[in-house]
PDB file of C-alpha atoms in Angstrom:
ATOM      1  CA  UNK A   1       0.000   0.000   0.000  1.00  0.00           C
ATOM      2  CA  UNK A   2       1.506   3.288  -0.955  1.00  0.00           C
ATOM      3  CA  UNK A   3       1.496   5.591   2.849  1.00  0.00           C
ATOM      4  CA  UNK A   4       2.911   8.625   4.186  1.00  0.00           C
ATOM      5  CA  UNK A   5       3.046   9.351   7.498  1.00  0.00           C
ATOM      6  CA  UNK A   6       4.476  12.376   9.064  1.00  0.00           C
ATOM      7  CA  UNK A   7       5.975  13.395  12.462  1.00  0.00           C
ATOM      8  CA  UNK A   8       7.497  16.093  14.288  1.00  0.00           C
ATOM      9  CA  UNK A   9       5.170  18.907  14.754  1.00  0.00           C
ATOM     10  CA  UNK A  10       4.350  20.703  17.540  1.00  0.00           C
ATOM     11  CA  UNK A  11       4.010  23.678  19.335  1.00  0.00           C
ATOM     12  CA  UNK A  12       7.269  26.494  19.195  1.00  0.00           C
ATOM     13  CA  UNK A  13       7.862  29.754  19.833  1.00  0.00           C
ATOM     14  CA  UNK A  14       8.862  32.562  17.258  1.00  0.00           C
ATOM     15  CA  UNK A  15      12.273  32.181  15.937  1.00  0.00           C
ATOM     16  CA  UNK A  16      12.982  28.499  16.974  1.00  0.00           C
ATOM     17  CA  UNK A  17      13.617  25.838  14.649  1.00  0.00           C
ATOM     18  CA  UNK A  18      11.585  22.315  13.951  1.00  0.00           C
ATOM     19  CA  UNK A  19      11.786  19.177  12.023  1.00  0.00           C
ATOM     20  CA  UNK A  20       9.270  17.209  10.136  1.00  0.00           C
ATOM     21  CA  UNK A  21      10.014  13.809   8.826  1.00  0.00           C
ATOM     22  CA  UNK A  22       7.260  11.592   6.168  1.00  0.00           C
ATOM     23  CA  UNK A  23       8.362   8.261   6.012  1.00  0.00           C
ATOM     24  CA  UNK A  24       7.558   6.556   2.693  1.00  0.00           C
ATOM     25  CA  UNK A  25       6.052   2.836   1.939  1.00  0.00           C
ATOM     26  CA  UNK A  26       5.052   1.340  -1.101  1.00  0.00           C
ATOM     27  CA  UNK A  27       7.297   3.622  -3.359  1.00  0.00           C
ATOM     28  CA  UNK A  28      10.845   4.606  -3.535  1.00  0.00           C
ATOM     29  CA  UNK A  29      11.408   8.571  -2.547  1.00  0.00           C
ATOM     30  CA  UNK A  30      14.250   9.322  -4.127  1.00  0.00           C
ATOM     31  CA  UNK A  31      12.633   7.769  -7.978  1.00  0.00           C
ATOM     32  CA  UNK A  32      10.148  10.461  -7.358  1.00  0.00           C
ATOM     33  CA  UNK A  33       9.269  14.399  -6.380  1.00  0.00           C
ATOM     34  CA  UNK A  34       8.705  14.708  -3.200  1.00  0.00           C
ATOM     35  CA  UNK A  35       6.291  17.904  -1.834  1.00  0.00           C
ATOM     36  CA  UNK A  36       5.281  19.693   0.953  1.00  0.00           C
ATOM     37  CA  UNK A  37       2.119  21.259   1.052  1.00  0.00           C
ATOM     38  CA  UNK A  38       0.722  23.419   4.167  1.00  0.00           C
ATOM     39  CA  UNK A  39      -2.838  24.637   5.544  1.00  0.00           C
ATOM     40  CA  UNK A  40      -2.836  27.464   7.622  1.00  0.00           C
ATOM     41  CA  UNK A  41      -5.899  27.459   9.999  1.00  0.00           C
ATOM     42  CA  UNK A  42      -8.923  27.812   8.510  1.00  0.00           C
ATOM     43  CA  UNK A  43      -7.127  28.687   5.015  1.00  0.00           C
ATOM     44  CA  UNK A  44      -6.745  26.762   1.789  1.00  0.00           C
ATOM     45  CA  UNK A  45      -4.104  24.689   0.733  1.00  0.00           C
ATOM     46  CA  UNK A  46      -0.509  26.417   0.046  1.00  0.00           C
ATOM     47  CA  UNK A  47       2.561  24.836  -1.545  1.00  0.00           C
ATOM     48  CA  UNK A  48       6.090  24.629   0.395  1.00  0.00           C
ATOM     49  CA  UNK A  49       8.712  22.730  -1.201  1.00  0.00           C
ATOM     50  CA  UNK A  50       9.384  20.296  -3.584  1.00  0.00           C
ATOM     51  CA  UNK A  51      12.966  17.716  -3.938  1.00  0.00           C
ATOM     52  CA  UNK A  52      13.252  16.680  -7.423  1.00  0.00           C
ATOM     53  CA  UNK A  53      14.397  13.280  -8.054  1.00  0.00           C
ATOM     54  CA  UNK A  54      17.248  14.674  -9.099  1.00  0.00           C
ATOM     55  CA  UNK A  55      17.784  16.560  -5.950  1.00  0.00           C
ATOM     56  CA  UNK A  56      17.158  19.646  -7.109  1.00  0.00           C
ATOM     57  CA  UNK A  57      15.003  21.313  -4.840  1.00  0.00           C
ATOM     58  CA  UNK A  58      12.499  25.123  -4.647  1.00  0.00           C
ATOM     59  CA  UNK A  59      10.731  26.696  -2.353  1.00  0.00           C
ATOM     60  CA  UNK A  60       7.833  29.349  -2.420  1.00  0.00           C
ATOM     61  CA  UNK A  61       9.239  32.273  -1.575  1.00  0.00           C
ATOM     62  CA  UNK A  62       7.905  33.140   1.668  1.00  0.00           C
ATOM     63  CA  UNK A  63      10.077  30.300   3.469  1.00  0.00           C
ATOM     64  CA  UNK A  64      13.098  30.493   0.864  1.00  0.00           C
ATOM     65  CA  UNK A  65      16.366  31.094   3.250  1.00  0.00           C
ATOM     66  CA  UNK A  66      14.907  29.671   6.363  1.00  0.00           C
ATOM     67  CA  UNK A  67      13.078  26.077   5.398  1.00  0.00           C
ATOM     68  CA  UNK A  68      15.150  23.356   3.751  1.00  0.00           C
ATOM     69  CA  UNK A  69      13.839  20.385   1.862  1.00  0.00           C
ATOM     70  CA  UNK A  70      15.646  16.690   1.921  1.00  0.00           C
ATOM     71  CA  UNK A  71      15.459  12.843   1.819  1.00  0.00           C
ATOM     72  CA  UNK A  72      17.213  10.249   3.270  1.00  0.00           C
ATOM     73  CA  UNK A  73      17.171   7.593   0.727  1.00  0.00           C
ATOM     74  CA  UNK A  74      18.512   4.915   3.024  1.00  0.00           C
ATOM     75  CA  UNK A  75      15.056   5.419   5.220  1.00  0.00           C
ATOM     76  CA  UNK A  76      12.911   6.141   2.532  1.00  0.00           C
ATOM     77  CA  UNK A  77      12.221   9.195   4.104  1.00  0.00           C
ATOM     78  CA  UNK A  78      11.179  13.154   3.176  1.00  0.00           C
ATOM     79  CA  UNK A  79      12.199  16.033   5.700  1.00  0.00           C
ATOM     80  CA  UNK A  80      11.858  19.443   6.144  1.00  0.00           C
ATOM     81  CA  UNK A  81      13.828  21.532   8.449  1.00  0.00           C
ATOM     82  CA  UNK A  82      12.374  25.095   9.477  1.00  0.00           C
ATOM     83  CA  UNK A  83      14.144  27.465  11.054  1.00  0.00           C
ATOM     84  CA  UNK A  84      13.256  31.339  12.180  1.00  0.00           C
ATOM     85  CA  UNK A  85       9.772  30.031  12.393  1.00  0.00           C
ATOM     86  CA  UNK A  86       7.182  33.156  12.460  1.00  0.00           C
ATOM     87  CA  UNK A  87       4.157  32.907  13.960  1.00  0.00           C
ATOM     88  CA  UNK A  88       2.523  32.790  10.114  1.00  0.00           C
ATOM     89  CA  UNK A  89       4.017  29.617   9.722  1.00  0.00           C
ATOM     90  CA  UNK A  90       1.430  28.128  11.747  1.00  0.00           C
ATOM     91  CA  UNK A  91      -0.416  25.441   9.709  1.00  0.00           C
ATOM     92  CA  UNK A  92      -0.829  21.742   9.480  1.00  0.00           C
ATOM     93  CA  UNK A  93       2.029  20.543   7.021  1.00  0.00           C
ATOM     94  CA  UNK A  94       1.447  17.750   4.628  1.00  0.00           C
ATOM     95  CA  UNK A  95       3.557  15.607   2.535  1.00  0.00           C
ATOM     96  CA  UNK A  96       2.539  14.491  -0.557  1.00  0.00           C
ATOM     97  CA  UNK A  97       3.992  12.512  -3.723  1.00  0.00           C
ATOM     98  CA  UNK A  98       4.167  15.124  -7.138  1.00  0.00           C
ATOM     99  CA  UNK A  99       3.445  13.443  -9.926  1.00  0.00           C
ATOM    100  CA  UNK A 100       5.024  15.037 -12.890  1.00  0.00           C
ATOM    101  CA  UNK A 101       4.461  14.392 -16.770  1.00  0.00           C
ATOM    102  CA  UNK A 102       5.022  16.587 -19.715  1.00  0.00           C
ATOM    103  CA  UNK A 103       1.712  18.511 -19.688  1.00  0.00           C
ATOM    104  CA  UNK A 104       0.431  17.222 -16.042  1.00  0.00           C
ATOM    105  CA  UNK A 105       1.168  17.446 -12.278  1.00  0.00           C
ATOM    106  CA  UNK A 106      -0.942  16.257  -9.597  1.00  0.00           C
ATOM    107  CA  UNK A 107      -0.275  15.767  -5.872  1.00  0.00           C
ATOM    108  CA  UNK A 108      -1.296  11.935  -4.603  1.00  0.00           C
ATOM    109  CA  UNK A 109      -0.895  10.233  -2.034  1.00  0.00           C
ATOM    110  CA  UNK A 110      -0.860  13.055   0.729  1.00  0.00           C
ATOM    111  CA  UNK A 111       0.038  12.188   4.288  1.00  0.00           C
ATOM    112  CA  UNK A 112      -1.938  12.821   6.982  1.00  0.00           C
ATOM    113  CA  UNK A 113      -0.688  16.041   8.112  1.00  0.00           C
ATOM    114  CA  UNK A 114       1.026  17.342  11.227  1.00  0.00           C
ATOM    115  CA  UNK A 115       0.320  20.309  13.205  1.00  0.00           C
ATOM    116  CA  UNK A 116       3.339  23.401  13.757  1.00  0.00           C
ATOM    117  CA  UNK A 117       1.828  26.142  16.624  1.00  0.00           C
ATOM    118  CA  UNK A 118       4.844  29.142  15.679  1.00  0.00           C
ATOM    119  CA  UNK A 119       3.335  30.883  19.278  1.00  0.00           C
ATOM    120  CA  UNK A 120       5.069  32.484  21.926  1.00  0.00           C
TER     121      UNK A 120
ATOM    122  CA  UNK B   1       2.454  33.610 -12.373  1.00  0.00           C
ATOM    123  CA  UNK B   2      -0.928  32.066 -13.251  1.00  0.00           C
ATOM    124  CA  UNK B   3      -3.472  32.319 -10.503  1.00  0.00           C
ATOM    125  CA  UNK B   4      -6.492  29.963 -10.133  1.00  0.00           C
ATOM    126  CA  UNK B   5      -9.507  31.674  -9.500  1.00  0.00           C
ATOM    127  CA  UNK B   6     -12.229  29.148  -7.898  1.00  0.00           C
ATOM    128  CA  UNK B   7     -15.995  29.831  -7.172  1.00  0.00           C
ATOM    129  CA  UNK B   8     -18.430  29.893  -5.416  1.00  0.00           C
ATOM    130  CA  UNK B   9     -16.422  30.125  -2.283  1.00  0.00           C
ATOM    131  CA  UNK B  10     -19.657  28.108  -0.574  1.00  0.00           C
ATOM    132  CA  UNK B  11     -22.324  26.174  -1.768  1.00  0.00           C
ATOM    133  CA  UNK B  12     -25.601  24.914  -0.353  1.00  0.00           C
ATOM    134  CA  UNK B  13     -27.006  21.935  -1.714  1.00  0.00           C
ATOM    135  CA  UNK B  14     -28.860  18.754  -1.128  1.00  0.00           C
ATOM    136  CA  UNK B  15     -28.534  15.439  -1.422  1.00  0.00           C
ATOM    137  CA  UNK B  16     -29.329  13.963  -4.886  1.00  0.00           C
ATOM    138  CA  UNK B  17     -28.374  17.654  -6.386  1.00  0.00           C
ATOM    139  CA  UNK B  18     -26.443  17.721  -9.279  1.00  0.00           C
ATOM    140  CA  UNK B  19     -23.758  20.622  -8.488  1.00  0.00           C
ATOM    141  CA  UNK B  20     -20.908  22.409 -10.361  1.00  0.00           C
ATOM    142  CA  UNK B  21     -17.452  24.382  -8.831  1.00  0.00           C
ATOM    143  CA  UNK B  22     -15.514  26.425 -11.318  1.00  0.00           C
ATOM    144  CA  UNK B  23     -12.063  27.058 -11.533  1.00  0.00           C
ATOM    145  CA  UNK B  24     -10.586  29.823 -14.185  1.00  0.00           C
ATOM    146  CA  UNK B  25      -7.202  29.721 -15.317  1.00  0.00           C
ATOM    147  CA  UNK B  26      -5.318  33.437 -15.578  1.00  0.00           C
ATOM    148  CA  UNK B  27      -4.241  31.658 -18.885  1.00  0.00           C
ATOM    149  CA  UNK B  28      -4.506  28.925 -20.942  1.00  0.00           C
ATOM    150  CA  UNK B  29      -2.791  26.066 -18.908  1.00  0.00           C
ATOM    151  CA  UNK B  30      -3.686  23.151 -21.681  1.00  0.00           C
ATOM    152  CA  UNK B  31      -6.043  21.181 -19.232  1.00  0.00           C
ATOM    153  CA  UNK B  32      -2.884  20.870 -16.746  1.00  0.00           C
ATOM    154  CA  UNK B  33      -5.951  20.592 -13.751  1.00  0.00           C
ATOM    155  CA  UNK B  34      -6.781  18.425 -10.792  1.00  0.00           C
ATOM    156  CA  UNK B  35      -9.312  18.372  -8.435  1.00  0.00           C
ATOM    157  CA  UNK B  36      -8.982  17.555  -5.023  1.00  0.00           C
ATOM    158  CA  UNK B  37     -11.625  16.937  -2.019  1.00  0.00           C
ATOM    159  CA  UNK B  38     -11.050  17.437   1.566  1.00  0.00           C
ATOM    160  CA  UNK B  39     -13.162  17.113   4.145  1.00  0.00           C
ATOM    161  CA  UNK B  40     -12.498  18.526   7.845  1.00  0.00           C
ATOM    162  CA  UNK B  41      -9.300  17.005  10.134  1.00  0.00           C
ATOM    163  CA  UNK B  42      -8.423  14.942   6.641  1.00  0.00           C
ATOM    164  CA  UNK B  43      -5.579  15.385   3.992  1.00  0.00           C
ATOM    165  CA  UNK B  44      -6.610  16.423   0.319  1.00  0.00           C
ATOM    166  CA  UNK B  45      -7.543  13.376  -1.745  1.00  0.00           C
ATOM    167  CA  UNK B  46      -7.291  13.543  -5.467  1.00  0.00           C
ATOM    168  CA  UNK B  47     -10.375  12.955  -7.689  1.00  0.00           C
ATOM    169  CA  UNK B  48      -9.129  13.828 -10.716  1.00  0.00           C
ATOM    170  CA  UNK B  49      -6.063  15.008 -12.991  1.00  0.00           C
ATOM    171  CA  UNK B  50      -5.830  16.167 -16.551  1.00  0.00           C
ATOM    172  CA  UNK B  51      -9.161  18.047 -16.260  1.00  0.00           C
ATOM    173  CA  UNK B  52     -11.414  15.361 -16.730  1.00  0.00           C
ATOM    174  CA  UNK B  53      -9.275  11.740 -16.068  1.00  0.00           C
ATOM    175  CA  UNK B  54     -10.528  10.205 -13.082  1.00  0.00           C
ATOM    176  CA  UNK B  55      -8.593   9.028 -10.155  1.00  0.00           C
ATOM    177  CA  UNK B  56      -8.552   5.325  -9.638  1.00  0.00           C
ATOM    178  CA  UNK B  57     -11.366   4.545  -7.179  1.00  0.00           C
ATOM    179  CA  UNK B  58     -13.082   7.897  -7.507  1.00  0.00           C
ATOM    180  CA  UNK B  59     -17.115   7.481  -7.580  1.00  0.00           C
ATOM    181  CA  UNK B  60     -18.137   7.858 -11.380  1.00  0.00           C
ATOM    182  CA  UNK B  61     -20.569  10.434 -10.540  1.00  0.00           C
ATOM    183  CA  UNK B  62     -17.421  13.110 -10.569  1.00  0.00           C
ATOM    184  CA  UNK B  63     -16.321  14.649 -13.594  1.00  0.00           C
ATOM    185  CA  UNK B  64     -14.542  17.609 -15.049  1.00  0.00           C
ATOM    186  CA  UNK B  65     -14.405  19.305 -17.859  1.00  0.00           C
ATOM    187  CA  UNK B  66     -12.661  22.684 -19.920  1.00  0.00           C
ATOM    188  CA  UNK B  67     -13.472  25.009 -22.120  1.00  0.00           C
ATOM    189  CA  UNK B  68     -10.648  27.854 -22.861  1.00  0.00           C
ATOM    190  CA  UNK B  69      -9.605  28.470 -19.236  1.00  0.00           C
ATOM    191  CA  UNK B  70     -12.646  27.592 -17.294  1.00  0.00           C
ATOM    192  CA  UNK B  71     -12.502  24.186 -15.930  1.00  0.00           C
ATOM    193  CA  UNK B  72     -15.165  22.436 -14.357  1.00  0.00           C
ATOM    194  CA  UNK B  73     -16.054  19.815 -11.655  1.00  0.00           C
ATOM    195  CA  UNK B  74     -19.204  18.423 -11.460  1.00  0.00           C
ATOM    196  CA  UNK B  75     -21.228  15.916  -9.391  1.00  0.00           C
ATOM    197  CA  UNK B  76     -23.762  14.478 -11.009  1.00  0.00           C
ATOM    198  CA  UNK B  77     -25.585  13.169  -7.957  1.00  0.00           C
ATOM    199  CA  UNK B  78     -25.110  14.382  -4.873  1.00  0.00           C
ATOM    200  CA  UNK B  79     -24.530  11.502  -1.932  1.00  0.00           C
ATOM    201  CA  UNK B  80     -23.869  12.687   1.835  1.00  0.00           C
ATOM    202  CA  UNK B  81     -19.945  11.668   2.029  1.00  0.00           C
ATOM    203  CA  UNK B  82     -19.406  14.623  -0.863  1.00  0.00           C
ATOM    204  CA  UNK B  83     -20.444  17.189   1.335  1.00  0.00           C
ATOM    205  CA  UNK B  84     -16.391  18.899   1.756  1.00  0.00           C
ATOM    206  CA  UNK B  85     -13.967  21.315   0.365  1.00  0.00           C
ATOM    207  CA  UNK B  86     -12.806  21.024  -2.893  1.00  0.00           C
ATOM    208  CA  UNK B  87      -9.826  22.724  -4.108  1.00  0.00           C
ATOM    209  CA  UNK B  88      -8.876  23.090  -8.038  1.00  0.00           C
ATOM    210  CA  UNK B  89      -4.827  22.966  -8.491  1.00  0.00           C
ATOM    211  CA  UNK B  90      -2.097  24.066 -11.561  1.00  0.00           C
ATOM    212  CA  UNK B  91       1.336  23.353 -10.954  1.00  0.00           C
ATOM    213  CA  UNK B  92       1.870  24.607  -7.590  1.00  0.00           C
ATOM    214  CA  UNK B  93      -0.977  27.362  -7.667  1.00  0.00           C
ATOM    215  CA  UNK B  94      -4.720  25.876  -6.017  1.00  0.00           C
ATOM    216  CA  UNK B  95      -7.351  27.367  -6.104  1.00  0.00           C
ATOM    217  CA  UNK B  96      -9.023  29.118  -2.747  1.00  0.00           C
ATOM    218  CA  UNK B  97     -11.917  26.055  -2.482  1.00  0.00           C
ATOM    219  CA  UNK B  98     -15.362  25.497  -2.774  1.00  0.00           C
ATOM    220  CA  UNK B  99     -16.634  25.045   0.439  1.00  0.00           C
ATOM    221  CA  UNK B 100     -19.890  22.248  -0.597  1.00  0.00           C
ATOM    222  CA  UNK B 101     -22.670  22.257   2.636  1.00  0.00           C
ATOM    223  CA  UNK B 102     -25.785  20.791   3.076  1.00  0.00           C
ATOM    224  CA  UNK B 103     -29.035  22.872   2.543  1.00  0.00           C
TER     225      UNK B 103
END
């Protein structure tokens, strides 16, 4: 069965830094691109980050400098390190598999989210 | 960048109502579209991709469909478990969602 499950959110105050991890099962991370998608409360969906299977990576521009995208093929695993966390940063992150062809991209599967509180 | 522009932003309907959330391209985006429905505490789930190709397991009753840049999702018959958000999405741009309640 093709899963994602996150971990590592949690409540932090402005400026600290936190790790989220999606372990992988049922597909290989590193053959494909690899997202992160967040939900502020409330809000729609926004796009984060995105590892190529290359391992070329790009942010949207709001956490460029301060959040960093990477896998650990070895653990079939996705992570994303924030740092200087603001207090907009607050959302429930997901991970989710891009698919990529020529003329179409569509996010699937997701995980199931996990929650980051930027609060002091 | 191209934006997504979804409406309505809500929707009221029953069940057994056949109902219909657009989505309009800035510019032409050659039917690069998926749909997505999420319902509250839950991840996105993807109904379908390429405008109008259906996601594996997806209920036939959901369909899209373009015409220049407007892109369509419809329902042909409303059932209870379809009451949710649904959220167009181009490259990394999604639409705001279609928030779809019961009248």
């Amino acid at each position: 069965e093709v899963q994602l499950v996150e971990t590592g959110g949690g409540s932090i105050q402005p400026g600290g830094s936190l790790s989220l991890s999606c372990a992988a099962s049922g597909f290989t991370v590193s053959s494909n691109y690899m997202s992160w998608v967040r939900q502020a409360p409330g809000k729609g969906l926004e796009w984060v980050s995105v590892i190529y299977s290359s391992g070329r990576t790009y942010y949207t521009d709001s956490v460029k400098g301060r959040f960093t995208i990477s896998r650990d093929n070895s653990k079939n695993t996705l992570y994303l390190q924030m740092n200087s966390l603001r207090a907009e940063d607050t959302a429930v992150y997901y991970c989710a598999r891009l698919t990529v062809t020529p003329t179409e991209w569509w996010f699937d599967p997701w995980g199931q989210g996990t929650l980051v509180a930027v609060s002091s | 960048d191209i934006q997504m522009t979804q409406s309505p932003s809500s929707l009221s309907a029953s069940v057994g109502d056949r109902v219909t959330i657009a989505c309009r391209a800035s510019q032409g985006i050659t039917n690069s579209l998926a749909w997505y429905q999420q319902k509250p505490g839950k991840a996105p789930k993807l109904l379908l991709f390429a405008a109008s190709r259906l996601q594996s397991g997806v209920p036939s009753r959901f369909s899209g469909s373009a015409y220049g840049t407007d892109y369509t999702l419809t329902i042909s018959s409303l059932q209870p478990e379809d009451f949710a958000t649904y959220y167009c999405q181009h490259l990394y741009t999604f639409g705001q969602g279609t928030k779809l309640e019961i009248k």
